[in-house]
Structures are given as C-alpha cells and as structure tokens.
PDB file of C-alpha atoms in Angstrom:
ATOM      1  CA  UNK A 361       0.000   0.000   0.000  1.00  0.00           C
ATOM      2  CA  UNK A 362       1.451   3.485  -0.951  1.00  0.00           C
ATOM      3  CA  UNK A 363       2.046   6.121   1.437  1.00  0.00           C
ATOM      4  CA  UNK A 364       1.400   9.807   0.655  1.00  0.00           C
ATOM      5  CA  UNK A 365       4.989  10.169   1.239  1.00  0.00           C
ATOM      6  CA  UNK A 366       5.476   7.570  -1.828  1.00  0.00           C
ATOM      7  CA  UNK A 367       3.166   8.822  -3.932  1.00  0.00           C
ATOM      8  CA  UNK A 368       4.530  12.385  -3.906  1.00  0.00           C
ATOM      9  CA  UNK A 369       8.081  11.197  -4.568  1.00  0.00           C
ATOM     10  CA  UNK A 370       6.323   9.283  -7.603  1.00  0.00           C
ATOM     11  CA  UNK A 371       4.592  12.735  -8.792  1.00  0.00           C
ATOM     12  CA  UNK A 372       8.049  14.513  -8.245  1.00  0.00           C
ATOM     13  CA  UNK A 373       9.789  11.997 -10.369  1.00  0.00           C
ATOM     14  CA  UNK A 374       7.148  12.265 -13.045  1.00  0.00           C
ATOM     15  CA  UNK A 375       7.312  16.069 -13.166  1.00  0.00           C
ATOM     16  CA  UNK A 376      10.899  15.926 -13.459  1.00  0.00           C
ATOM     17  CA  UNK A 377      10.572  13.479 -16.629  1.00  0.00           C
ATOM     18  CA  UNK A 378       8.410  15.567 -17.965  1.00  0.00           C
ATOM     19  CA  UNK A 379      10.445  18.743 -18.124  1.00  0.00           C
ATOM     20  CA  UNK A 380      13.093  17.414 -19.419  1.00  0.00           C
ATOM     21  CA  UNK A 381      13.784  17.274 -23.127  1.00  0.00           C
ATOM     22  CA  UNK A 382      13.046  13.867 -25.443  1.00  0.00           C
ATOM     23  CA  UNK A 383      17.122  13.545 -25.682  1.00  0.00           C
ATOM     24  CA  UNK A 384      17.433  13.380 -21.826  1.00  0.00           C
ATOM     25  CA  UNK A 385      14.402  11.582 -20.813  1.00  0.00           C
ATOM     26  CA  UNK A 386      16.158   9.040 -23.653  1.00  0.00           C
ATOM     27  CA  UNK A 387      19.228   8.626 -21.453  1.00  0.00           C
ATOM     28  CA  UNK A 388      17.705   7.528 -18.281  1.00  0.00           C
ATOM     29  CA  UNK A 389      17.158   3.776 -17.489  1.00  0.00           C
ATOM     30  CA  UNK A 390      14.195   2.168 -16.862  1.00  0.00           C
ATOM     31  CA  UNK A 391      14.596   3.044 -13.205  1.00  0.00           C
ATOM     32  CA  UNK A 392      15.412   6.794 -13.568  1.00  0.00           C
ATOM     33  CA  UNK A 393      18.829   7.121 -13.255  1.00  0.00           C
ATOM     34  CA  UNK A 394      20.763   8.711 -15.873  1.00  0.00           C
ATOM     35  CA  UNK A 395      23.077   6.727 -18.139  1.00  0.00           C
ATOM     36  CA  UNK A 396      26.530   7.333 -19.520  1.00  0.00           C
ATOM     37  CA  UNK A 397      26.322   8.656 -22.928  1.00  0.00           C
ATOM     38  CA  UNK A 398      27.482   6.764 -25.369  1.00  0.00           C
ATOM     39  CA  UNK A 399      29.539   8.141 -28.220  1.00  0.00           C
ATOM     40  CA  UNK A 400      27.212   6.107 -30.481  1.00  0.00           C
ATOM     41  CA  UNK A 401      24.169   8.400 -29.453  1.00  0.00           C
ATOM     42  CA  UNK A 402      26.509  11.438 -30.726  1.00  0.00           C
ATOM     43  CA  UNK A 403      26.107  13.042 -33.973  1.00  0.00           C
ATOM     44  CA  UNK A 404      28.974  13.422 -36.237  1.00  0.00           C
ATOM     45  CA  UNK A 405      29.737  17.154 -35.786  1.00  0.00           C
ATOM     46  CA  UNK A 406      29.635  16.216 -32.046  1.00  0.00           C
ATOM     47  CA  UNK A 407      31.907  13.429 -31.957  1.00  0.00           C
ATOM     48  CA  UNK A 408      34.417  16.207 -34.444  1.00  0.00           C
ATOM     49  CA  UNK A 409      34.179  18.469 -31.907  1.00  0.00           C
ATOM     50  CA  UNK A 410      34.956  16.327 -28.879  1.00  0.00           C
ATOM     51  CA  UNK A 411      38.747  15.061 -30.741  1.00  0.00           C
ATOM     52  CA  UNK A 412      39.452  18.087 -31.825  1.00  0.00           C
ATOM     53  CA  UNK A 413      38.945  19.479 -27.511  1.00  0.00           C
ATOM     54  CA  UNK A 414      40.713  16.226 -26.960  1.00  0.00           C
ATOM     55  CA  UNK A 415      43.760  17.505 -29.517  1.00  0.00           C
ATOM     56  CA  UNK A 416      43.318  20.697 -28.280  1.00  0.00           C
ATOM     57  CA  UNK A 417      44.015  19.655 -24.715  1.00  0.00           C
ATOM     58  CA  UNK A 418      47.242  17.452 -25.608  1.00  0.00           C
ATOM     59  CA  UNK A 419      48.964  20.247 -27.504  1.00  0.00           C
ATOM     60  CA  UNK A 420      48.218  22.539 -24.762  1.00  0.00           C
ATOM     61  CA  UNK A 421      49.581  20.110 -21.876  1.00  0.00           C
ATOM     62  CA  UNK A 422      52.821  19.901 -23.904  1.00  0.00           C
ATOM     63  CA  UNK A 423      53.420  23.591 -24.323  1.00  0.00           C
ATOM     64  CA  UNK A 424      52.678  23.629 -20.752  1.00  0.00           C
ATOM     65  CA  UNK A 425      54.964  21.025 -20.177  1.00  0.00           C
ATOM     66  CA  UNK A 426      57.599  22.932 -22.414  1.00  0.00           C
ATOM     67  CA  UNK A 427      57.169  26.005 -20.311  1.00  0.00           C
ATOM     68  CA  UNK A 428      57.824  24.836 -17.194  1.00  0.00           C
ATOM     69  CA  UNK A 429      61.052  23.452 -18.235  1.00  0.00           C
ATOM     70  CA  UNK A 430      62.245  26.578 -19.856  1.00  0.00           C
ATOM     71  CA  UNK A 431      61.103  28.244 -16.671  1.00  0.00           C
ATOM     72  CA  UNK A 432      63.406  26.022 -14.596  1.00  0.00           C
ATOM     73  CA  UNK A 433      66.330  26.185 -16.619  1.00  0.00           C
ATOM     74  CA  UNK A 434      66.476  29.895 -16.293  1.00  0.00           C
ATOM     75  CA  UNK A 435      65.671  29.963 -12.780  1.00  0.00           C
ATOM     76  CA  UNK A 436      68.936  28.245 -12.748  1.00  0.00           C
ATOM     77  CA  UNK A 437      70.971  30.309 -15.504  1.00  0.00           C
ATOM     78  CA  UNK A 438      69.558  33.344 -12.954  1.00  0.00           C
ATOM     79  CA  UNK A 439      71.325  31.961 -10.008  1.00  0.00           C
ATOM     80  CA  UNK A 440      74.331  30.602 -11.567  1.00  0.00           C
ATOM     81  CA  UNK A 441      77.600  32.929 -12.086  1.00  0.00           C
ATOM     82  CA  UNK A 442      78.456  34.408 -15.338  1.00  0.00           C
ATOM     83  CA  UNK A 443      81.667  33.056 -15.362  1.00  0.00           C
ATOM     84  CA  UNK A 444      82.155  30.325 -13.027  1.00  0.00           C
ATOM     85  CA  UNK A 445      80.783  26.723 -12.323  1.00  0.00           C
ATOM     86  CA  UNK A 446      79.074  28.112  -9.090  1.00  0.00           C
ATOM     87  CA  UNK A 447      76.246  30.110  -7.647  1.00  0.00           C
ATOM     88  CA  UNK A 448      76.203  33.842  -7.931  1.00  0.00           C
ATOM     89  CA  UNK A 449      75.443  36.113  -5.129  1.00  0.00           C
ATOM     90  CA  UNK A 450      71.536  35.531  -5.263  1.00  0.00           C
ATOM     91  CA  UNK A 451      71.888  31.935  -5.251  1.00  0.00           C
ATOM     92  CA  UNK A 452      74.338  31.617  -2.461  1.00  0.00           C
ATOM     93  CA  UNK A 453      72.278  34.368  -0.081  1.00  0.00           C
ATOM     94  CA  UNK A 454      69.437  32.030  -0.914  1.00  0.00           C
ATOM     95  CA  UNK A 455      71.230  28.770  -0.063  1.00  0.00           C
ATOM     96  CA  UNK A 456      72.748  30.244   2.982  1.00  0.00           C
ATOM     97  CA  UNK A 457      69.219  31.303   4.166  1.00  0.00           C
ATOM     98  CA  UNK A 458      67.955  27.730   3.607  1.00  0.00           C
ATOM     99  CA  UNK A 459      71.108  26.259   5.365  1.00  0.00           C
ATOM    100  CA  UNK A 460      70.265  28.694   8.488  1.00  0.00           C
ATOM    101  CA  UNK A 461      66.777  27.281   8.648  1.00  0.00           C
ATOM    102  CA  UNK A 462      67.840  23.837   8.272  1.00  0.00           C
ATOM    103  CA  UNK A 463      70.136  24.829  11.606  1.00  0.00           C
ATOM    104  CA  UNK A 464      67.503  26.408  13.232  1.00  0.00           C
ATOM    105  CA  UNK A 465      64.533  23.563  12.995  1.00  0.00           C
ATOM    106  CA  UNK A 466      66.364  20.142  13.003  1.00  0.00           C
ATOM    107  CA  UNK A 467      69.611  21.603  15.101  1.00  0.00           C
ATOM    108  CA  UNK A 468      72.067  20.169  12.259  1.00  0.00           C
ATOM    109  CA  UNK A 469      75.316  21.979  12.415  1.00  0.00           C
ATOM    110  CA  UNK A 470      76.380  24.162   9.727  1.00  0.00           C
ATOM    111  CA  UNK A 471      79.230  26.471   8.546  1.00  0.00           C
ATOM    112  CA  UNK A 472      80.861  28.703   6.446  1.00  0.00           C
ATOM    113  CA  UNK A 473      83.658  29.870   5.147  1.00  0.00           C
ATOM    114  CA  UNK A 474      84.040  33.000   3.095  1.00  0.00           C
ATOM    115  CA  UNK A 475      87.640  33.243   1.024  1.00  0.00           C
ATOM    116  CA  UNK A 476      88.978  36.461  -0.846  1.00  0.00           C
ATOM    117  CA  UNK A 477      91.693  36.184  -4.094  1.00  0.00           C
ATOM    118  CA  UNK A 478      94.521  38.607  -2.944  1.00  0.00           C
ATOM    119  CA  UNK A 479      96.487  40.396  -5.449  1.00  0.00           C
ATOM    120  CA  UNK A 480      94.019  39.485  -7.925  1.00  0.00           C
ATOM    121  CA  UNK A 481      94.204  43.246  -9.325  1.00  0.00           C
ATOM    122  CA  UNK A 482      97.898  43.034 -10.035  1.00  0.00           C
ATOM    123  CA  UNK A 483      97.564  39.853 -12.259  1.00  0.00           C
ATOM    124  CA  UNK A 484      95.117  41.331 -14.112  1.00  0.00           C
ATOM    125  CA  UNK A 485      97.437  44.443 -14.216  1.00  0.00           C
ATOM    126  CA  UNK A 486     100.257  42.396 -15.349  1.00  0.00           C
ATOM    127  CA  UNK A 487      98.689  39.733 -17.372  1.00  0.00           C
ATOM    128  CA  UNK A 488      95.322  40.828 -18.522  1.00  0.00           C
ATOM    129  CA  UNK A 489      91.444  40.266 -17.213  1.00  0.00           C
ATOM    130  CA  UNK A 490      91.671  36.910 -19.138  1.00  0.00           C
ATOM    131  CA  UNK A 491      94.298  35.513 -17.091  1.00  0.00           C
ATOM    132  CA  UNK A 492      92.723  36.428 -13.983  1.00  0.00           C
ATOM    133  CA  UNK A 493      89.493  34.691 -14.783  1.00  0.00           C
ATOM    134  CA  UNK A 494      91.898  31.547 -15.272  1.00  0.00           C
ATOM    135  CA  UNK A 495      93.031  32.564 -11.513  1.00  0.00           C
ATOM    136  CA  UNK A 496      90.184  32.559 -10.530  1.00  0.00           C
ATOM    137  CA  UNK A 497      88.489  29.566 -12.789  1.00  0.00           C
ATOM    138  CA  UNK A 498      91.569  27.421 -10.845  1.00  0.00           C
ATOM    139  CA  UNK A 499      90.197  28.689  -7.327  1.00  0.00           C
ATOM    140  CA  UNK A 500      87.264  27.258  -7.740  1.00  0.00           C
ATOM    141  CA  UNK A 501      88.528  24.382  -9.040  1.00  0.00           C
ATOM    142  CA  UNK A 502      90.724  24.074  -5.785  1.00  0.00           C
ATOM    143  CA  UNK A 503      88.126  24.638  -3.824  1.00  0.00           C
ATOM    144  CA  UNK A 504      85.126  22.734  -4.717  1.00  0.00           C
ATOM    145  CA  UNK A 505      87.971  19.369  -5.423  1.00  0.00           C
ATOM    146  CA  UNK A 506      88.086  19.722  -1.357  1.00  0.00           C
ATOM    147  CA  UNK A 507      84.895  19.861  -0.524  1.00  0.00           C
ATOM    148  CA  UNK A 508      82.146  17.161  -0.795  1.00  0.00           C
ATOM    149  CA  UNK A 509      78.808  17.228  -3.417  1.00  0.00           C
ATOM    150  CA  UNK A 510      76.591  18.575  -0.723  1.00  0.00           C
ATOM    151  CA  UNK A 511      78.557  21.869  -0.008  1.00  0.00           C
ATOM    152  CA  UNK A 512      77.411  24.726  -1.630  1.00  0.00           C
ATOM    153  CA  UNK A 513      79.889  27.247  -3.447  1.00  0.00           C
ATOM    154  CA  UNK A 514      79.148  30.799  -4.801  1.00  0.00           C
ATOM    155  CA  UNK A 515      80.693  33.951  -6.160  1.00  0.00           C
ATOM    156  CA  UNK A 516      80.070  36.687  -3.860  1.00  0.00           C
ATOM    157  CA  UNK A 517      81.630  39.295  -5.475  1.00  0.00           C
ATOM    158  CA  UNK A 518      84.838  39.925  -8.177  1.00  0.00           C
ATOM    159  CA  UNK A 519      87.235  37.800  -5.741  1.00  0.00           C
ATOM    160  CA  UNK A 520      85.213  36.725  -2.848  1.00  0.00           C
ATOM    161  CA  UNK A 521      83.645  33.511  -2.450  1.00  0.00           C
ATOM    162  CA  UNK A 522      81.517  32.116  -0.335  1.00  0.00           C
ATOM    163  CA  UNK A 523      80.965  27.928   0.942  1.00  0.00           C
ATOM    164  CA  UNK A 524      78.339  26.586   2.831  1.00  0.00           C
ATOM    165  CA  UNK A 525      79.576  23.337   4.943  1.00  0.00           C
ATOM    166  CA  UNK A 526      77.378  21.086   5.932  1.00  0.00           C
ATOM    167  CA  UNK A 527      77.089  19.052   9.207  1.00  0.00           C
ATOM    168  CA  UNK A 528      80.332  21.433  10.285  1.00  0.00           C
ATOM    169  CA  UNK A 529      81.518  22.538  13.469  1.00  0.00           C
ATOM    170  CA  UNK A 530      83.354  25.856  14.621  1.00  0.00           C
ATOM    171  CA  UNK A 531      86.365  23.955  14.722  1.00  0.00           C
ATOM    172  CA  UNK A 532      85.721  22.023  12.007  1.00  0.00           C
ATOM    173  CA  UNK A 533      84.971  24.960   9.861  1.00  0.00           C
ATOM    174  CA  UNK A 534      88.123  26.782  11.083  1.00  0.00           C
ATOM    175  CA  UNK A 535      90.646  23.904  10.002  1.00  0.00           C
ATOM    176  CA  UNK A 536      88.611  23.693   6.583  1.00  0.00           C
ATOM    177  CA  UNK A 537      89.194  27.158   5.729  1.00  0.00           C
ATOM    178  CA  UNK A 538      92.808  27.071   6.930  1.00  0.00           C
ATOM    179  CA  UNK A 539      93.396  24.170   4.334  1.00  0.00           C
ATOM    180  CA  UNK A 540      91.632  25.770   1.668  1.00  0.00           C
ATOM    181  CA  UNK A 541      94.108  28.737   1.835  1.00  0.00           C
ATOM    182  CA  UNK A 542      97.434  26.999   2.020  1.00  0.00           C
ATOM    183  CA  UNK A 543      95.916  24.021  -0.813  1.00  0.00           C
ATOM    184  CA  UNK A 544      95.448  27.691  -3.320  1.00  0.00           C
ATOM    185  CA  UNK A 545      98.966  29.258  -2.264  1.00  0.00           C
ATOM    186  CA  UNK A 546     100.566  25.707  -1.916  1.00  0.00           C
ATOM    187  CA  UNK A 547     100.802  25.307  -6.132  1.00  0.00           C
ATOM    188  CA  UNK A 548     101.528  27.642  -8.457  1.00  0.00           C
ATOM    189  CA  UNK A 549      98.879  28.312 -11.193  1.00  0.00           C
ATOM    190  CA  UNK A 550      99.741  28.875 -14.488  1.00  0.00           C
ATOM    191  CA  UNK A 551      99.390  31.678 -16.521  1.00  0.00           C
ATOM    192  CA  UNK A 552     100.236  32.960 -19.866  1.00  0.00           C
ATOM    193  CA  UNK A 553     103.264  30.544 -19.377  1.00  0.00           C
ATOM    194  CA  UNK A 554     104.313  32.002 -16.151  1.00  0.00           C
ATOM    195  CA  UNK A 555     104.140  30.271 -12.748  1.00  0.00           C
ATOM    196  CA  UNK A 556     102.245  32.459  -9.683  1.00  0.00           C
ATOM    197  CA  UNK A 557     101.542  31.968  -6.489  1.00  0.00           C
ATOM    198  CA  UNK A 558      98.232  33.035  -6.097  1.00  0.00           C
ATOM    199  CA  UNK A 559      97.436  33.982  -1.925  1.00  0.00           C
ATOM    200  CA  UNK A 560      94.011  33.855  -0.149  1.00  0.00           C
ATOM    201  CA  UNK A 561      92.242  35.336   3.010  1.00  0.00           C
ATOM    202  CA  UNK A 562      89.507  33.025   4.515  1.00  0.00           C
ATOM    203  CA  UNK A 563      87.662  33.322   7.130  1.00  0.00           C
ATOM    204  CA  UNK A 564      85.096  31.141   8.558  1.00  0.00           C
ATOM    205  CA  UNK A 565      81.924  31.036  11.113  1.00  0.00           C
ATOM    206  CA  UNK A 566      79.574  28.464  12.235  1.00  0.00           C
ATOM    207  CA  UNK A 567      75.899  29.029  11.649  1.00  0.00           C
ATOM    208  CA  UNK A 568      73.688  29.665  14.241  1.00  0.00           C
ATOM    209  CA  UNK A 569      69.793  29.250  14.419  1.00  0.00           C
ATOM    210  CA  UNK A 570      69.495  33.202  15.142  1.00  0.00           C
ATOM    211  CA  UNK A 571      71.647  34.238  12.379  1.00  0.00           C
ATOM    212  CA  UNK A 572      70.234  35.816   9.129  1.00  0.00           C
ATOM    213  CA  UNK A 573      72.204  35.481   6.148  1.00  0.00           C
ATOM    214  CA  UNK A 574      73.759  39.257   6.149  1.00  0.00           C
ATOM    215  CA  UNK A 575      75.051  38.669  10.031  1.00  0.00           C
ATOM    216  CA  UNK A 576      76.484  35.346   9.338  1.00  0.00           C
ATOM    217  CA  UNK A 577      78.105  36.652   6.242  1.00  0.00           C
ATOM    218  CA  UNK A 578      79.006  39.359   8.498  1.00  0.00           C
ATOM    219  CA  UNK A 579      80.768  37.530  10.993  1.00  0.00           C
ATOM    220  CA  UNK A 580      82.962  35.564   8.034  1.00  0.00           C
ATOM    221  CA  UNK A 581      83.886  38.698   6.646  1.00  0.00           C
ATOM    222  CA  UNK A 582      85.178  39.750   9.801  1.00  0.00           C
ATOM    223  CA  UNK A 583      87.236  36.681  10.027  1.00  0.00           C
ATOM    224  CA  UNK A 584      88.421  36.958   6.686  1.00  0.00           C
ATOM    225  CA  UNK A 585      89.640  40.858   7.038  1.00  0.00           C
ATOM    226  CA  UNK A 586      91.556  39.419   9.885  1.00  0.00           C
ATOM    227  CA  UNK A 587      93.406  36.914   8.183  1.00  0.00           C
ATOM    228  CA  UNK A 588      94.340  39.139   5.449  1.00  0.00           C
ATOM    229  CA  UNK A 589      95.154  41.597   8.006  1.00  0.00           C
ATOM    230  CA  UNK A 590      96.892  39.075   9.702  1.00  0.00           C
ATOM    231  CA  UNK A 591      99.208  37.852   6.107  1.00  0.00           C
ATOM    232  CA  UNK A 592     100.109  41.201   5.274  1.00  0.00           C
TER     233      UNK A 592
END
C-alpha cells in the first residue's frame, strides 16, 4: 500500500521526466537514473568536436609542459655565475638562508667559510682580465675538489667567495678554511706561461639558528679581514 509520502516522490519523479527534453528523458534507465552517454548516441559534428577538444588539450599540456622546463632552466641560468661553475650572489644568499633554517629547525650543524683572491688586481694588471678569470676559474677548481657534493659554493663578489659546509663545526669549519688557503697558495697556477703563487684570506663562522644570512656573512667577513690583516 502506498504512502502519501510515496506517492509524492512518484509525482516529483514524473514532473521531473516531464520537463526534461526527449534527448534526456532518452538517457535515463528504466529506473530513472541517468546513463553514460554513449559516443554512439553522438552526432557526427559532435563526436568532431569532442577530438578536436581532446587535440586541443594534448597540444596545450605539452606547451605547458615545455614552459615549465624553460622556466626552470632559467631559474637556474639566474642563479648561476656568469663566469664560473658556481652560484652567484643571489643563489648563495638564498642557499645560505635555507642552510640557516635547516640549523635552526632540526639543530644540524652548519658552517661557512668565506675566502677572498689577494692580489688578484695586479695579475690582471700584469697579465690581462683573461688571465685572472683563469686565476680565478683554478680557485674554484681548488676549492670545490676539497669539498664534498653537498657543499654549496658561490661567487660573492669579483674575488670573494663564499661555501656553505654542511654538518660542520666551529672547529671544524676553522681547520677547513685554513686548508683551503694553504691548498690555493701551496701550487703555483699557471698563466700565460708564467708560474704564480696566487694567496688567499679566509675566514670562517659556524651558523647559528638566530643568524640571518647578512650577520652570518658578516661575521665571516670579519674573520676573513683578519686573516688578510693578519698575512700582510
């Protein structure tokens, strides 16, 4: 026996049926529910327009795809030095912050070590701006040969550089920058057929959870001044 509540869902139904167009009513089942269309019950022009969305759609995924490479790569020709096979002074202010964060939430130790190319202005003087870019191309060499993958180098300005050390102490950092200096000024570099001995300041800090990048930059330029101070 049928309720009034049933028979006004049955009236409800059959208003709905009727209100809807032929082509609808069509795609329900014999209980109500609507059915899946099927590309069968599409006309022709339909079933054109529906590839060419579906083309449309592909082409436009790989452009995106293409974009978002090309935006990576120059996100990483923007942080990468002109000259040399490490970070510029965006990048390596960047890294540093990240390295000072990594300090501050998981208490990993950190360091770093800032090193400046003395008497760099005399080779180029003597020898030409191309030979000290090979000065300074064998730095860098020198440097990054003597420290592992995961530290980070970068060009801070003309002839200062900058390295990030991970899991580093004070002292550890202190020793690292010492060897750094005498492996540059142990070897002669080469150029334009002459033999020089190429001296550097460095000066190095441990990174603290309260630091921001400019203080502990700060603090490794104060180290380094005093090194050079303390070589001259």
């Amino acid at each position: 026996m049928e309720t009034k509540r049933t028979r006004r869902a049955k009236a409800a139904k059959d208003t709905v049926r009727r209100s809807e167009s032929p082509r609808r009513q069509a795609r329900r089942s014999p209980d109500g529910a609507l059915k899946d269309i099927d590309a069968t019950d599409l006309s022709d022009d339909v079933r054109s327009m529906v590839l060419q969305l579906a083309t449309r759609v592909d082409a436009l995924t790989g452009e995106l795809d293409l974009a978002r490479r090309r935006v990576a790569e120059l996100e990483t020709l923007a942080d990468e030095d002109a000259l040399l096979p490490v970070l510029n002074r965006g990048g390596f202010m960047r890294e540093l912050k990240r390295a000072i964060a990594v300090v501050d939430r998981y208490a990993t130790p950190a360091a770093l070590i800032c090193l400046n190319v003395d008497g760099l202005k005399a080779i180029n003087d003597a020898y030409g701006h191309a030979a000290g870019d090979a000065v300074l191309r064998e730095v860098v060499a020198r440097v990054r040969s003597r420290l592992r993958a995961s530290d980070i180098v970068g060009r801070l300005g003309g002839r200062e550089f900058g390295a990030i050390l991970w899991t580093a102490s004070a002292e550890d950092v202190e020793q690292k920058a010492d060897a750094l200096a005498a492996a540059i000024a142990g070897t002669p570099i080469s150029v334009v057929g002459h033999q020089v001995i190429v001296a550097v300041s460095a000066g190095a800090t441990a990174l603290a959870a309260t630091d921001s990048a400019e203080t502990a930059l700060g603090r490794a330029d104060e180290a380094m001044d005093g090194a050079r101070r303390g070589g001259s």
